[in-house]
Amino acid sequence: MYINLYDRMMCVSVKDADGSIIFERIMDAHTRSEVPLNDPPAVIERAGNASALFFLVNGALYGPAGGSGRVAKNIELSAEKLTQSYERYAPQDQSPLYSLLLELETDRVKP
């Protein structure tokens, strides 16, 4: 599973079920970070610019995690929870997000 950013930077903090930090960083726009699928799942404790945060789950994009200028908190990073909590997102052709997703898909199928 990947956390994807669209057009803005954001600060994100991800913790495992024990509360240990998996990563905490400022992510640049148009980047992705892989999140391990653990049981119990990791949690995004806090993410700024929630409207730029999307989730790539089993090849489909879900999100955004919130509105413009909002902070998203306590997002469980399990495929089941993300697909239930967020709508599937289909960017318009020729948008920067569409191009990013096409690139991600191409990377996923490379040998």
PDB file of C-alpha atoms in Angstrom:
ATOM      1  CA  MET A   1       0.000   0.000   0.000  1.00  0.00           C
ATOM      2  CA  TYR A   2       1.233   3.484  -0.792  1.00  0.00           C
ATOM      3  CA  ILE A   3       0.583   6.933   0.616  1.00  0.00           C
ATOM      4  CA  ASN A   4       0.545   9.349  -2.310  1.00  0.00           C
ATOM      5  CA  LEU A   5       0.763  13.108  -2.437  1.00  0.00           C
ATOM      6  CA  TYR A   6      -0.802  15.165  -5.164  1.00  0.00           C
ATOM      7  CA  ASP A   7       0.177  18.810  -5.563  1.00  0.00           C
ATOM      8  CA  ARG A   8       1.331  20.024  -2.153  1.00  0.00           C
ATOM      9  CA  MET A   9       3.933  19.220   0.462  1.00  0.00           C
ATOM     10  CA  MET A  10       2.734  17.844   3.748  1.00  0.00           C
ATOM     11  CA  CYS A  11       4.011  16.686   7.085  1.00  0.00           C
ATOM     12  CA  VAL A  12       3.009  13.130   7.957  1.00  0.00           C
ATOM     13  CA  SER A  13       3.550  10.926  10.987  1.00  0.00           C
ATOM     14  CA  VAL A  14       2.918   7.164  10.749  1.00  0.00           C
ATOM     15  CA  LYS A  15       3.069   4.855  13.757  1.00  0.00           C
ATOM     16  CA  ASP A  16       2.740   1.118  14.197  1.00  0.00           C
ATOM     17  CA  ALA A  17       0.191  -0.460  16.521  1.00  0.00           C
ATOM     18  CA  ASP A  18       2.611  -0.195  19.458  1.00  0.00           C
ATOM     19  CA  GLY A  19       2.981   3.561  18.941  1.00  0.00           C
ATOM     20  CA  SER A  20       6.510   3.357  17.547  1.00  0.00           C
ATOM     21  CA  ILE A  21       7.184   5.805  14.725  1.00  0.00           C
ATOM     22  CA  ILE A  22       7.506   4.097  11.336  1.00  0.00           C
ATOM     23  CA  PHE A  23       8.217   7.408   9.669  1.00  0.00           C
ATOM     24  CA  GLU A  24       7.721  11.060  10.311  1.00  0.00           C
ATOM     25  CA  ARG A  25       8.704  13.519   7.623  1.00  0.00           C
ATOM     26  CA  ILE A  26       7.775  16.314   5.319  1.00  0.00           C
ATOM     27  CA  MET A  27       6.836  14.741   2.016  1.00  0.00           C
ATOM     28  CA  ASP A  28       7.235  16.639  -1.234  1.00  0.00           C
ATOM     29  CA  ALA A  29       4.425  16.929  -3.750  1.00  0.00           C
ATOM     30  CA  HIS A  30       4.127  14.090  -6.281  1.00  0.00           C
ATOM     31  CA  THR A  31       5.861  11.567  -4.042  1.00  0.00           C
ATOM     32  CA  ARG A  32       4.842   8.280  -2.519  1.00  0.00           C
ATOM     33  CA  SER A  33       5.844   6.260   0.487  1.00  0.00           C
ATOM     34  CA  GLU A  34       5.222   2.579   0.922  1.00  0.00           C
ATOM     35  CA  VAL A  35       3.510   1.534   4.134  1.00  0.00           C
ATOM     36  CA  PRO A  36       3.791  -2.074   5.293  1.00  0.00           C
ATOM     37  CA  LEU A  37       0.511  -3.947   5.655  1.00  0.00           C
ATOM     38  CA  ASN A  38       0.781  -5.201   9.208  1.00  0.00           C
ATOM     39  CA  ASP A  39      -1.726  -6.793  11.525  1.00  0.00           C
ATOM     40  CA  PRO A  40      -2.661  -4.772  13.482  1.00  0.00           C
ATOM     41  CA  PRO A  41      -2.302  -1.978  10.909  1.00  0.00           C
ATOM     42  CA  ALA A  42      -0.183   1.156  11.102  1.00  0.00           C
ATOM     43  CA  VAL A  43      -1.902   4.489  11.677  1.00  0.00           C
ATOM     44  CA  ILE A  44      -1.327   7.938  10.266  1.00  0.00           C
ATOM     45  CA  GLU A  45      -1.292   9.793  13.530  1.00  0.00           C
ATOM     46  CA  ARG A  46      -1.376  13.192  11.863  1.00  0.00           C
ATOM     47  CA  ALA A  47      -1.125  14.570   8.326  1.00  0.00           C
ATOM     48  CA  GLY A  48      -1.317  18.219   7.314  1.00  0.00           C
ATOM     49  CA  ASN A  49      -2.755  19.346   3.963  1.00  0.00           C
ATOM     50  CA  ALA A  50      -5.181  16.426   4.010  1.00  0.00           C
ATOM     51  CA  SER A  51      -6.622  17.340   0.599  1.00  0.00           C
ATOM     52  CA  ALA A  52      -3.292  16.307  -0.953  1.00  0.00           C
ATOM     53  CA  LEU A  53      -3.219  12.866   0.696  1.00  0.00           C
ATOM     54  CA  PHE A  54      -4.407   9.841  -1.274  1.00  0.00           C
ATOM     55  CA  PHE A  55      -4.013   6.097  -0.788  1.00  0.00           C
ATOM     56  CA  LEU A  56      -3.111   3.590  -3.473  1.00  0.00           C
ATOM     57  CA  VAL A  57      -4.733   0.309  -2.427  1.00  0.00           C
ATOM     58  CA  ASN A  58      -4.576  -2.744  -4.691  1.00  0.00           C
ATOM     59  CA  GLY A  59      -4.021  -0.549  -7.742  1.00  0.00           C
ATOM     60  CA  ALA A  60      -6.935   1.814  -7.003  1.00  0.00           C
ATOM     61  CA  LEU A  61      -6.708   5.357  -5.661  1.00  0.00           C
ATOM     62  CA  TYR A  62      -8.775   6.455  -2.651  1.00  0.00           C
ATOM     63  CA  GLY A  63      -9.110   9.872  -1.056  1.00  0.00           C
ATOM     64  CA  PRO A  64      -8.460  12.635  -0.467  1.00  0.00           C
ATOM     65  CA  ALA A  65      -8.027  12.251   3.282  1.00  0.00           C
ATOM     66  CA  GLY A  66      -9.691  15.586   4.047  1.00  0.00           C
ATOM     67  CA  GLY A  67     -10.442  19.102   2.966  1.00  0.00           C
ATOM     68  CA  SER A  68      -8.062  21.834   1.894  1.00  0.00           C
ATOM     69  CA  GLY A  69      -5.996  23.164   4.782  1.00  0.00           C
ATOM     70  CA  ARG A  70      -7.293  20.476   7.154  1.00  0.00           C
ATOM     71  CA  VAL A  71      -5.329  18.044   9.306  1.00  0.00           C
ATOM     72  CA  ALA A  72      -6.192  14.344   9.077  1.00  0.00           C
ATOM     73  CA  LYS A  73      -5.744  12.279  12.234  1.00  0.00           C
ATOM     74  CA  ASN A  74      -5.803   8.631  13.245  1.00  0.00           C
ATOM     75  CA  ILE A  75      -6.195   7.044   9.815  1.00  0.00           C
ATOM     76  CA  GLU A  76      -5.941   3.261  10.037  1.00  0.00           C
ATOM     77  CA  LEU A  77      -3.796   1.993   7.171  1.00  0.00           C
ATOM     78  CA  SER A  78      -5.573  -1.214   6.306  1.00  0.00           C
ATOM     79  CA  ALA A  79      -6.944  -1.930   2.852  1.00  0.00           C
ATOM     80  CA  GLU A  80     -10.361  -2.723   4.299  1.00  0.00           C
ATOM     81  CA  LYS A  81     -10.643   0.452   6.378  1.00  0.00           C
ATOM     82  CA  LEU A  82      -9.336   2.775   3.647  1.00  0.00           C
ATOM     83  CA  THR A  83     -11.670   1.405   0.978  1.00  0.00           C
ATOM     84  CA  GLN A  84     -14.613   1.734   3.384  1.00  0.00           C
ATOM     85  CA  SER A  85     -13.703   5.218   4.641  1.00  0.00           C
ATOM     86  CA  TYR A  86     -12.767   6.944   1.372  1.00  0.00           C
ATOM     87  CA  GLU A  87     -14.284   7.097  -2.073  1.00  0.00           C
ATOM     88  CA  ARG A  88     -12.425   5.746  -5.037  1.00  0.00           C
ATOM     89  CA  TYR A  89     -10.861   8.693  -6.824  1.00  0.00           C
ATOM     90  CA  ALA A  90     -10.597   8.946 -10.594  1.00  0.00           C
ATOM     91  CA  PRO A  91      -8.480  11.907 -11.717  1.00  0.00           C
ATOM     92  CA  GLN A  92      -9.174  13.568 -15.048  1.00  0.00           C
ATOM     93  CA  ASP A  93      -6.999  12.577 -18.001  1.00  0.00           C
ATOM     94  CA  GLN A  94      -3.997  14.860 -18.479  1.00  0.00           C
ATOM     95  CA  SER A  95      -4.056  16.102 -14.868  1.00  0.00           C
ATOM     96  CA  PRO A  96      -0.805  15.982 -12.856  1.00  0.00           C
ATOM     97  CA  LEU A  97      -2.358  13.349 -10.596  1.00  0.00           C
ATOM     98  CA  TYR A  98      -3.341  11.207 -13.581  1.00  0.00           C
ATOM     99  CA  SER A  99       0.249  11.385 -14.844  1.00  0.00           C
ATOM    100  CA  LEU A 100       1.588  10.411 -11.424  1.00  0.00           C
ATOM    101  CA  LEU A 101      -0.747   7.418 -11.214  1.00  0.00           C
ATOM    102  CA  LEU A 102       0.192   6.299 -14.701  1.00  0.00           C
ATOM    103  CA  GLU A 103       3.835   6.429 -13.646  1.00  0.00           C
ATOM    104  CA  LEU A 104       3.083   4.431 -10.482  1.00  0.00           C
ATOM    105  CA  GLU A 105       1.220   1.804 -12.487  1.00  0.00           C
ATOM    106  CA  THR A 106       4.118   1.547 -14.950  1.00  0.00           C
ATOM    107  CA  ASP A 107       6.577   1.100 -12.056  1.00  0.00           C
ATOM    108  CA  ARG A 108       4.355  -1.600 -10.572  1.00  0.00           C
ATOM    109  CA  VAL A 109       4.396  -3.766 -13.706  1.00  0.00           C
ATOM    110  CA  LYS A 110       8.137  -3.496 -14.447  1.00  0.00           C
ATOM    111  CA  PRO A 111      10.033  -6.778 -13.962  1.00  0.00           C
TER     112      PRO A 111
END
